[in-house]
CSV table of C-alpha atoms in Angstrom, one decimal:
chain,number,residue,atom,x,y,z
A,1,MET,CA,3.8,9.2,-6.5
A,2,LYS,CA,1.7,12.1,-8.4
A,3,GLN,CA,1.2,10.3,-11.4
A,4,ILE,CA,1.0,7.0,-10.2
A,5,ASN,CA,-2.4,9.0,-7.6
A,6,ALA,CA,-3.3,10.5,-11.2
A,7,ALA,CA,-3.9,7.4,-13.5
A,8,PHE,CA,-5.0,4.8,-10.2
A,9,GLY,CA,-6.8,6.9,-7.9
A,10,HIS,CA,-9.3,5.8,-6.0
A,11,GLN,CA,-11.9,5.3,-2.6
A,12,HIS,CA,-10.4,3.1,-0.9
A,13,CYS,CA,-7.3,-0.4,-1.2
A,14,TYR,CA,-8.3,-2.9,-3.0
A,15,LEU,CA,-6.3,-4.5,-0.4
A,16,CYS,CA,-6.6,-3.3,3.1
A,17,HIS,CA,-10.3,-1.9,2.3
A,18,GLN,CA,-9.1,0.6,4.3
A,19,HIS,CA,-10.2,4.5,2.7
A,20,SER,CA,-7.6,5.5,0.8
A,21,ASN,CA,-6.7,8.0,-2.8
A,22,GLN,CA,-5.0,5.5,-5.0
A,23,ILE,CA,-5.8,1.7,-5.2
A,24,VAL,CA,-3.6,-0.2,-3.6
A,25,CYS,CA,-2.9,1.7,-0.4
A,26,ARG,CA,0.7,3.7,1.0
A,27,TYR,CA,0.6,1.2,3.5
A,28,CYS,CA,0.9,-2.2,1.4
A,29,LEU,CA,2.7,0.0,-0.2
A,30,GLU,CA,5.2,-0.4,2.3
A,31,THR,CA,4.3,-4.2,3.5
A,32,LEU,CA,5.2,-5.7,0.6
A,33,LEU,CA,8.4,-3.5,0.2
A,34,GLU,CA,9.6,-4.5,3.7
A,35,ASP,CA,7.7,-8.3,3.4
A,36,GLY,CA,10.6,-8.0,-0.1
A,37,PHE,CA,8.5,-8.5,-2.9
A,38,GLY,CA,9.8,-7.3,-6.2
A,39,GLN,CA,13.4,-8.6,-4.2
A,40,HIS,CA,14.3,-9.9,-8.1
A,41,LEU,CA,14.4,-6.3,-9.3
A,42,SER,CA,17.4,-5.1,-8.2
A,43,ALA,CA,19.6,-6.7,-9.9
A,44,SER,CA,18.7,-6.5,-13.4
A,45,PRO,CA,14.4,-5.9,-13.6
A,46,ASP,CA,15.5,-7.4,-17.5
A,47,LEU,CA,14.3,-10.9,-16.9
A,48,LEU,CA,16.1,-12.4,-19.3
A,49,ARG,CA,19.5,-11.4,-17.6
A,50,ASN,CA,18.0,-13.1,-13.8
A,51,PRO,CA,19.2,-17.5,-14.7
A,52,ASN,CA,16.3,-18.6,-12.3
A,53,ALA,CA,13.8,-16.6,-14.2
A,54,LEU,CA,15.7,-18.0,-17.8
A,55,LYS,CA,15.7,-21.7,-15.9
A,56,ASN,CA,12.3,-23.4,-17.4
A,57,LEU,CA,11.5,-20.5,-20.0
A,58,ASP,CA,11.0,-21.4,-23.0
A,59,THR,CA,14.0,-20.0,-25.1
A,60,PRO,CA,12.7,-16.4,-25.9
A,61,ASN,CA,11.8,-14.3,-29.2
A,62,TYR,CA,11.3,-11.1,-27.5
A,63,ASP,CA,13.7,-8.8,-26.1
A,64,HIS,CA,13.4,-8.3,-22.0
A,65,LEU,CA,10.5,-9.5,-20.0
A,66,PHE,CA,9.4,-7.4,-16.5
A,67,ALA,CA,7.0,-8.4,-14.7
A,68,ILE,CA,6.1,-7.8,-10.7
A,69,ASP,CA,7.0,-10.7,-9.3
A,70,ASN,CA,6.4,-13.9,-8.8
A,71,TYR,CA,3.2,-15.4,-8.7
A,72,VAL,CA,2.6,-14.6,-5.3
A,73,TRP,CA,0.3,-12.5,-2.5
A,74,PRO,CA,-0.7,-10.6,-3.3
A,75,ILE,CA,-0.9,-10.8,-7.4
A,76,ASP,CA,-1.9,-14.3,-7.3
A,77,LYS,CA,-4.6,-12.9,-5.1
A,78,LEU,CA,-5.1,-9.8,-7.8
A,79,VAL,CA,-5.6,-12.3,-10.7
A,80,LEU,CA,-7.8,-15.0,-10.1
A,81,ASP,CA,-10.2,-12.2,-9.2
A,82,MET,CA,-9.5,-10.2,-12.6
A,83,LYS,CA,-10.0,-13.3,-14.3
A,84,PHE,CA,-12.8,-15.9,-13.0
A,85,GLY,CA,-14.1,-13.1,-10.2
A,86,ASN,CA,-15.4,-10.8,-12.1
A,87,LYS,CA,-14.1,-7.9,-11.3
A,88,PRO,CA,-12.5,-5.7,-14.0
A,89,VAL,CA,-10.9,-3.5,-11.2
A,90,ALA,CA,-8.6,-5.5,-10.3
A,91,ALA,CA,-6.8,-4.7,-13.2
A,92,LYS,CA,-6.5,-1.7,-12.4
A,93,ALA,CA,-4.9,-3.1,-9.5
A,94,LEU,CA,-2.3,-4.6,-11.0
A,95,ALA,CA,-0.5,-2.0,-13.6
A,96,MET,CA,-0.8,0.3,-10.6
A,97,MET,CA,1.5,-1.7,-9.1
A,98,PHE,CA,3.6,-2.1,-12.2
A,99,MET,CA,3.9,1.0,-12.7
A,100,ARG,CA,5.2,1.4,-9.3
A,101,PHE,CA,7.1,-1.3,-8.8
A,102,VAL,CA,8.9,-1.5,-12.4
A,103,PHE,CA,8.5,1.4,-14.7
A,104,TRP,CA,9.1,4.5,-12.5
A,105,PRO,CA,11.8,2.2,-11.4
A,106,CYS,CA,13.3,1.4,-14.9
A,107,ILE,CA,12.6,5.0,-16.3
A,108,GLU,CA,15.1,6.3,-12.4
A,109,ARG,CA,18.0,3.2,-12.9
A,110,THR,CA,18.4,5.0,-17.2
A,111,SER,CA,17.7,8.7,-15.8
A,112,ILE,CA,15.3,8.4,-19.2
A,113,ALA,CA,12.1,11.3,-18.8
A,114,PRO,CA,8.5,9.7,-19.1
A,115,TYR,CA,7.0,11.1,-22.1
A,116,SER,CA,3.9,12.7,-21.1
A,117,PRO,CA,3.1,14.2,-24.3
A,118,ALA,CA,0.0,17.5,-24.0
A,119,PRO,CA,-3.5,16.4,-25.1
A,120,GLU,CA,-3.5,17.8,-28.2
A,121,ARG,CA,-0.1,16.1,-29.1
A,122,ALA,CA,-0.4,13.7,-32.4
A,123,CYS,CA,0.5,9.5,-31.6
A,124,ASP,CA,3.0,10.0,-34.6
A,125,SER,CA,4.7,13.1,-31.4
A,126,ILE,CA,4.3,10.1,-29.0
A,127,ASN,CA,6.5,7.6,-30.7
A,128,ALA,CA,8.8,9.9,-32.0
A,129,ALA,CA,9.2,10.9,-28.5
A,130,ASN,CA,9.1,7.0,-27.0
A,131,ALA,CA,12.0,6.2,-29.7
A,132,THR,CA,14.2,9.0,-28.3
A,133,ASN,CA,14.0,8.4,-24.9
A,134,GLY,CA,13.8,4.3,-25.0
A,135,ILE,CA,10.5,3.6,-23.9
A,136,PRO,CA,7.5,1.5,-25.9
A,137,GLN,CA,5.9,3.4,-28.3
A,138,LEU,CA,2.3,0.8,-28.7
A,139,LEU,CA,1.5,-1.6,-26.0
A,140,ILE,CA,0.2,-4.8,-27.2
A,141,PRO,CA,-2.5,-6.9,-25.2
A,142,VAL,CA,-1.8,-10.9,-25.8
A,143,PRO,CA,-5.7,-11.3,-27.9
A,144,LEU,CA,-8.5,-14.0,-25.9
A,145,SER,CA,-10.7,-16.8,-28.7
A,146,ASN,CA,-13.9,-15.5,-28.7
A,147,LYS,CA,-14.9,-17.8,-26.9
A,148,ARG,CA,-13.7,-17.0,-23.9
A,149,TYR,CA,-14.0,-13.6,-24.6
A,150,TRP,CA,-18.4,-14.5,-24.8
A,151,GLN,CA,-17.4,-16.6,-21.1
A,152,ARG,CA,-15.8,-14.0,-19.4
A,153,HIS,CA,-17.1,-10.4,-21.6
A,154,TYR,CA,-13.5,-9.3,-21.6
A,155,ASN,CA,-9.7,-9.8,-22.0
A,156,GLN,CA,-7.3,-9.8,-19.1
A,157,ALA,CA,-4.9,-9.0,-21.2
A,158,GLN,CA,-6.9,-5.8,-22.2
A,159,LEU,CA,-7.7,-4.5,-19.1
A,160,LEU,CA,-4.4,-4.3,-18.2
A,161,CYS,CA,-3.9,-3.2,-21.7
A,162,ASP,CA,-6.2,-0.1,-21.3
A,163,CYS,CA,-4.8,1.0,-17.8
A,164,LEU,CA,-1.2,1.0,-18.2
A,165,SER,CA,-2.1,3.1,-21.4
A,166,ILE,CA,-3.7,6.2,-18.9
A,167,ALA,CA,-0.5,6.2,-16.3
A,168,THR,CA,2.3,6.2,-18.9
A,169,HIS,CA,0.4,7.4,-21.6
A,170,ILE,CA,1.3,4.9,-24.8
A,171,PRO,CA,-1.0,4.1,-26.9
A,172,ASN,CA,-2.6,0.4,-26.8
A,173,GLN,CA,-4.2,-1.9,-30.4
A,174,ALA,CA,-5.5,-5.1,-30.1
A,175,ILE,CA,-3.4,-6.2,-33.3
A,176,VAL,CA,-2.7,-10.7,-33.1
A,177,ARG,CA,-5.3,-11.5,-33.1
A,178,ARG,CA,-6.3,-16.0,-32.2
A,179,VAL,CA,-7.2,-17.0,-34.9
A,180,LYS,CA,-7.4,-20.8,-33.1
A,181,HIS,CA,-9.1,-21.5,-30.0
A,182,THR,CA,-6.6,-23.3,-27.8
A,183,LEU,CA,-6.5,-25.3,-24.6
A,184,ALA,CA,-6.0,-24.3,-20.9
A,185,GLN,CA,-2.6,-24.7,-20.4
A,186,THR,CA,-3.1,-24.8,-16.4
A,187,GLU,CA,-3.2,-28.7,-17.1
A,188,LEU,CA,-0.6,-29.0,-20.4
A,189,ASN,CA,3.6,-29.4,-20.1
A,190,LYS,CA,5.6,-27.6,-21.8
A,191,GLN,CA,6.0,-29.3,-25.5
A,192,GLN,CA,1.2,-29.6,-25.1
A,193,ARG,CA,1.8,-25.9,-24.5
A,194,ILE,CA,3.9,-25.3,-28.1
A,195,ASP,CA,1.6,-27.6,-30.0
A,196,ASN,CA,-0.9,-25.8,-28.6
A,197,VAL,CA,-0.1,-22.9,-29.5
A,198,TYR,CA,1.3,-23.3,-32.5
A,199,ASN,CA,0.0,-21.5,-35.0
A,200,ALA,CA,-3.1,-20.1,-33.3
A,201,PHE,CA,-2.3,-16.5,-33.1
A,202,LYS,CA,-1.7,-13.7,-36.5
A,203,CYS,CA,-0.3,-10.4,-36.9
A,204,ASP,CA,-2.0,-8.8,-40.4
A,205,LEU,CA,0.5,-5.5,-39.5
A,206,ILE,CA,3.0,-4.6,-40.3
A,207,ILE,CA,3.2,-2.3,-37.4
A,208,ASN,CA,5.3,1.8,-37.1
A,209,ALA,CA,6.8,1.8,-33.7
A,210,LYS,CA,10.1,0.8,-34.0
A,211,HIS,CA,9.8,-0.4,-30.0
A,212,ILE,CA,6.3,-1.9,-29.0
A,213,ALA,CA,5.7,-3.6,-25.4
A,214,VAL,CA,3.6,-7.1,-25.0
A,215,ILE,CA,1.1,-7.3,-21.7
A,216,ASP,CA,-0.3,-10.9,-20.3
A,217,ASP,CA,-1.4,-11.1,-17.1
A,218,VAL,CA,1.3,-14.6,-15.4
A,219,ILE,CA,4.4,-16.0,-17.6
A,220,THR,CA,4.5,-19.7,-17.0
A,221,THR,CA,6.4,-21.6,-19.3
A,222,GLY,CA,6.3,-18.0,-21.9
A,223,VAL,CA,5.0,-20.4,-24.8
A,224,THR,CA,1.6,-18.2,-25.2
A,225,ILE,CA,3.7,-14.9,-25.7
A,226,ASN,CA,6.1,-16.6,-27.5
A,227,ALA,CA,3.7,-17.4,-29.6
A,228,VAL,CA,2.5,-14.0,-30.1
A,229,CYS,CA,6.3,-12.0,-30.8
A,230,GLN,CA,6.6,-14.5,-33.2
A,231,ALA,CA,2.7,-13.4,-34.6
A,232,ILE,CA,4.5,-9.9,-34.5
A,233,LYS,CA,7.8,-10.4,-36.0
A,234,THR,CA,6.8,-12.3,-39.2
A,235,ARG,CA,5.5,-9.6,-39.9
A,236,ASN,CA,8.1,-6.8,-38.2
A,237,PRO,CA,10.8,-9.0,-38.7
A,238,THR,CA,13.5,-6.1,-37.0
A,239,ILE,CA,11.5,-4.3,-34.8
A,240,LYS,CA,11.8,-4.5,-31.0
A,241,ILE,CA,9.6,-6.5,-28.5
A,242,SER,CA,10.1,-5.8,-24.4
A,243,VAL,CA,6.9,-8.4,-23.1
A,244,TRP,CA,4.6,-6.5,-19.5
A,245,THR,CA,3.7,-9.2,-17.6
A,246,MET,CA,2.5,-8.7,-13.6
A,247,ALA,CA,3.5,-11.9,-12.3
A,248,ILE,CA,6.5,-14.9,-13.3
A,249,THR,CA,5.6,-18.2,-11.8
A,250,LEU,CA,9.7,-19.1,-12.7
A,251,LEU,CA,11.2,-17.0,-10.1
A,252,LYS,CA,12.9,-19.4,-6.7
């Protein structure tokens, strides 16, 4: 918890508004745990091994999928605040919960010692250490179209990426471009979603990493994240991709 507090220190809890030295207080976290929050992670934290998660998911173009929980309270509130409520600080709360419910439990399960670089260490050293211990070497946000960026003034996936990068000491870089403005996926069926994001993303960079994590806020069918990963693999066919999302809408 010391690492979490250091990365996400705050003066009040985002959820209960009581005084707290972290953005989601210990009492709210304990209440969520008592209510079964994150219980889908008990069998395997990798949701690609969870049949309920795979049921309506588009065939993945990535290797691992991690999420805090279903799109339920408080994730739904935090995501809506972040995307449409002009409250980018909600990204900090979401990233903190991802660290608490996903990242650190995965580290403990696999007995992997997380890499904590000294400030003077170069990115090449970070990449070398992370390649050895299985942690992604680079975090990549799902890009936002220029039109939505100018409406929102920030990319919520980039906000999450920045917060997770601070907490994990993994560098992040926006190397995928959205080259086509797409309709909002919310009201579209699965085939319409696939058609909507066809050729919407492009990655021109050959990545100097063996394992990366792509960051998004919510996954429903996985069509958008698949298109992003396909753009990355077009230039980097052998790269391993984990997807870190705050919530999925598929668990029952």
